[in-house]
Coordinates of C-alpha atoms in Angstrom, one line a residue:
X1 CA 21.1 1.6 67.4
X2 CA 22.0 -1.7 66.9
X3 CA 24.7 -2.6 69.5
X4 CA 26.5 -4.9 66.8
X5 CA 27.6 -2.2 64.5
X6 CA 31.0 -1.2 65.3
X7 CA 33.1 2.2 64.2
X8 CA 36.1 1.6 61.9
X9 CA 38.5 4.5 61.7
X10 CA 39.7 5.3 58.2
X11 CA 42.9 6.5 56.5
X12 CA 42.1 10.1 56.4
X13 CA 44.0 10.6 52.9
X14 CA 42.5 7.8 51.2
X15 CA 39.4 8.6 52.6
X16 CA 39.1 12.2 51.6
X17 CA 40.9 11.3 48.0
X18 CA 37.6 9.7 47.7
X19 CA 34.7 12.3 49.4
X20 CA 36.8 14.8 46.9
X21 CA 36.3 13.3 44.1
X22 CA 32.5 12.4 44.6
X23 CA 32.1 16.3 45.4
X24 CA 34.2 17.8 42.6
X25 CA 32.1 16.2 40.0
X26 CA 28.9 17.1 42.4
X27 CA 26.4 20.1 41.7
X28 CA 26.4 23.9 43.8
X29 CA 26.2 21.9 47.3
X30 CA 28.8 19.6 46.8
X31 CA 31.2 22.2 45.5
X32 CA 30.3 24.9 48.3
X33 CA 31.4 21.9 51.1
X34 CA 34.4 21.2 49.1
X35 CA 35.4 25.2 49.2
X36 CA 34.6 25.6 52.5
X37 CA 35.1 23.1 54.4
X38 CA 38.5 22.8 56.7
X39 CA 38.1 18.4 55.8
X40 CA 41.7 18.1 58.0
X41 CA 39.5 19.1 61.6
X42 CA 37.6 15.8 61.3
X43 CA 37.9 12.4 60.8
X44 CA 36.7 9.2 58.7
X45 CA 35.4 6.3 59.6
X46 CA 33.1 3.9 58.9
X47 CA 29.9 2.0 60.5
X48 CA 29.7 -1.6 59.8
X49 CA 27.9 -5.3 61.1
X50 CA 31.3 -7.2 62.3
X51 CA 30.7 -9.6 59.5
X52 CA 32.2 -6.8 56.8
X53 CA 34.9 -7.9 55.1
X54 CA 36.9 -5.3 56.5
X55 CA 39.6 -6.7 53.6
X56 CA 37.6 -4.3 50.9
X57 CA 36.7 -0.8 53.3
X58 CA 39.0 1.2 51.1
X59 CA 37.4 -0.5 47.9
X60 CA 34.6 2.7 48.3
X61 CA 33.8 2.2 44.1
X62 CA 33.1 -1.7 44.4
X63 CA 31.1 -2.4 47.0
X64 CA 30.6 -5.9 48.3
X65 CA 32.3 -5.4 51.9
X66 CA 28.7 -7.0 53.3
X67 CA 27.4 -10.5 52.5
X68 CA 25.0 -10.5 49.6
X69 CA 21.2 -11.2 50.7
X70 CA 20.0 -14.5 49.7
X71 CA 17.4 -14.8 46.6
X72 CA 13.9 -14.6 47.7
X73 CA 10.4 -14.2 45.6
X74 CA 9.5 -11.4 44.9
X75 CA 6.0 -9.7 44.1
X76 CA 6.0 -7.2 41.4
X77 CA 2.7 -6.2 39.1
X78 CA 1.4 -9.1 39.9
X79 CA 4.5 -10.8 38.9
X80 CA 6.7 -13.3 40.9
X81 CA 10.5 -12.6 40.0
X82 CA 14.1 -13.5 42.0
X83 CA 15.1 -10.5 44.2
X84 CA 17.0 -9.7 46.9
X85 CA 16.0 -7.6 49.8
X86 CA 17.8 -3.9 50.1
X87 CA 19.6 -3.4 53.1
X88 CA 18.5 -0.5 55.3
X89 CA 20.3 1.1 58.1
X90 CA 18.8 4.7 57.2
X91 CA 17.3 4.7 61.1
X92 CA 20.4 3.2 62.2
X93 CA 22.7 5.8 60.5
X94 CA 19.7 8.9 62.2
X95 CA 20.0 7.5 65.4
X96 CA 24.1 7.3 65.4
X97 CA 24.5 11.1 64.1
X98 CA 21.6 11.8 66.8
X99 CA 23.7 10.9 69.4
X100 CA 26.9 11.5 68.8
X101 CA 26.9 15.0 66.6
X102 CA 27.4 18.2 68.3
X103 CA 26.7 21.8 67.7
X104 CA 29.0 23.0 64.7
X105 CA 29.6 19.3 63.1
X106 CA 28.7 17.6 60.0
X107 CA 29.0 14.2 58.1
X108 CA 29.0 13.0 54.8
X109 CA 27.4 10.2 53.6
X110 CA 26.1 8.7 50.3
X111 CA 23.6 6.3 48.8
X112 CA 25.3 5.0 45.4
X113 CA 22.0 3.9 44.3
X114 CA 19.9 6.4 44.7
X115 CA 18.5 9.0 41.9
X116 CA 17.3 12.3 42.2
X117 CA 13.9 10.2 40.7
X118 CA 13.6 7.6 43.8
X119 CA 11.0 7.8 46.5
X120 CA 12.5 9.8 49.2
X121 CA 13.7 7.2 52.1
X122 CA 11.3 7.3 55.0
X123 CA 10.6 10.2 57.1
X124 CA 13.8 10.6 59.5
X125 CA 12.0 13.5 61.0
X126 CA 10.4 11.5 63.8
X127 CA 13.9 10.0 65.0
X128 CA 15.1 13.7 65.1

């Protein structure tokens, strides 16, 4: 894991104002967790580069807590356009729950961007 990321605790109410609202308007899974799971035995936090703006962590609709990448060319159907590259810490994220989750726990987590239509990320198999 990179050794730069650090672990910021979050308000637990604020925090779970927010995971219940993304789950109530979720699909059978979602609900199921919301039913079911005793939220108040854990704990929120959050994994970030220490240049986050640490400001915005409880802005979880906007975004923007990391610097944007930089404009860069790129290649599309034979195409040259502006673009940015996307940000991945997917491994990062595998190899932190691989470490520090124990029998019995679980995390939630979300990718904003991502449709049920996308490529699936990678094969996270091989880190577990």
């Amino acid at each position: 894991m990179n050794t730069d990321i650090k672990i910021f605790p979050l308000d637990f109410e604020q925090a779970f104002r927010y995971v219940k609202d993304q789950l109530q308007d979720g699909h059978t899974l979602a609900r199921e967790l919301l039913m079911h799971l005793d939220f108040k035995k854990g704990a929120f936090f959050s994994l970030l580069h220490p240049s986050a703006d640490r400001t915005k962590i409880y802005e979880f609709r906007a975004g923007g807590i990391l610097a944007v990448n930089p404009l860069e060319a790129v290649f599309f159907q034979g195409k040259i356009y502006p673009g940015r590259k996307k940000a991945h810490s997917v491994h990062q994220l595998a190899l932190y729950l691989k470490n520090k989750l124990h029998s019995g726990q679980c995390c939630f987590f979300e990718d904003l961007v991502h449709r049920k239509s996308d490529p699936v990320q990678g094969d996270l198999t091989k880190i577990f």
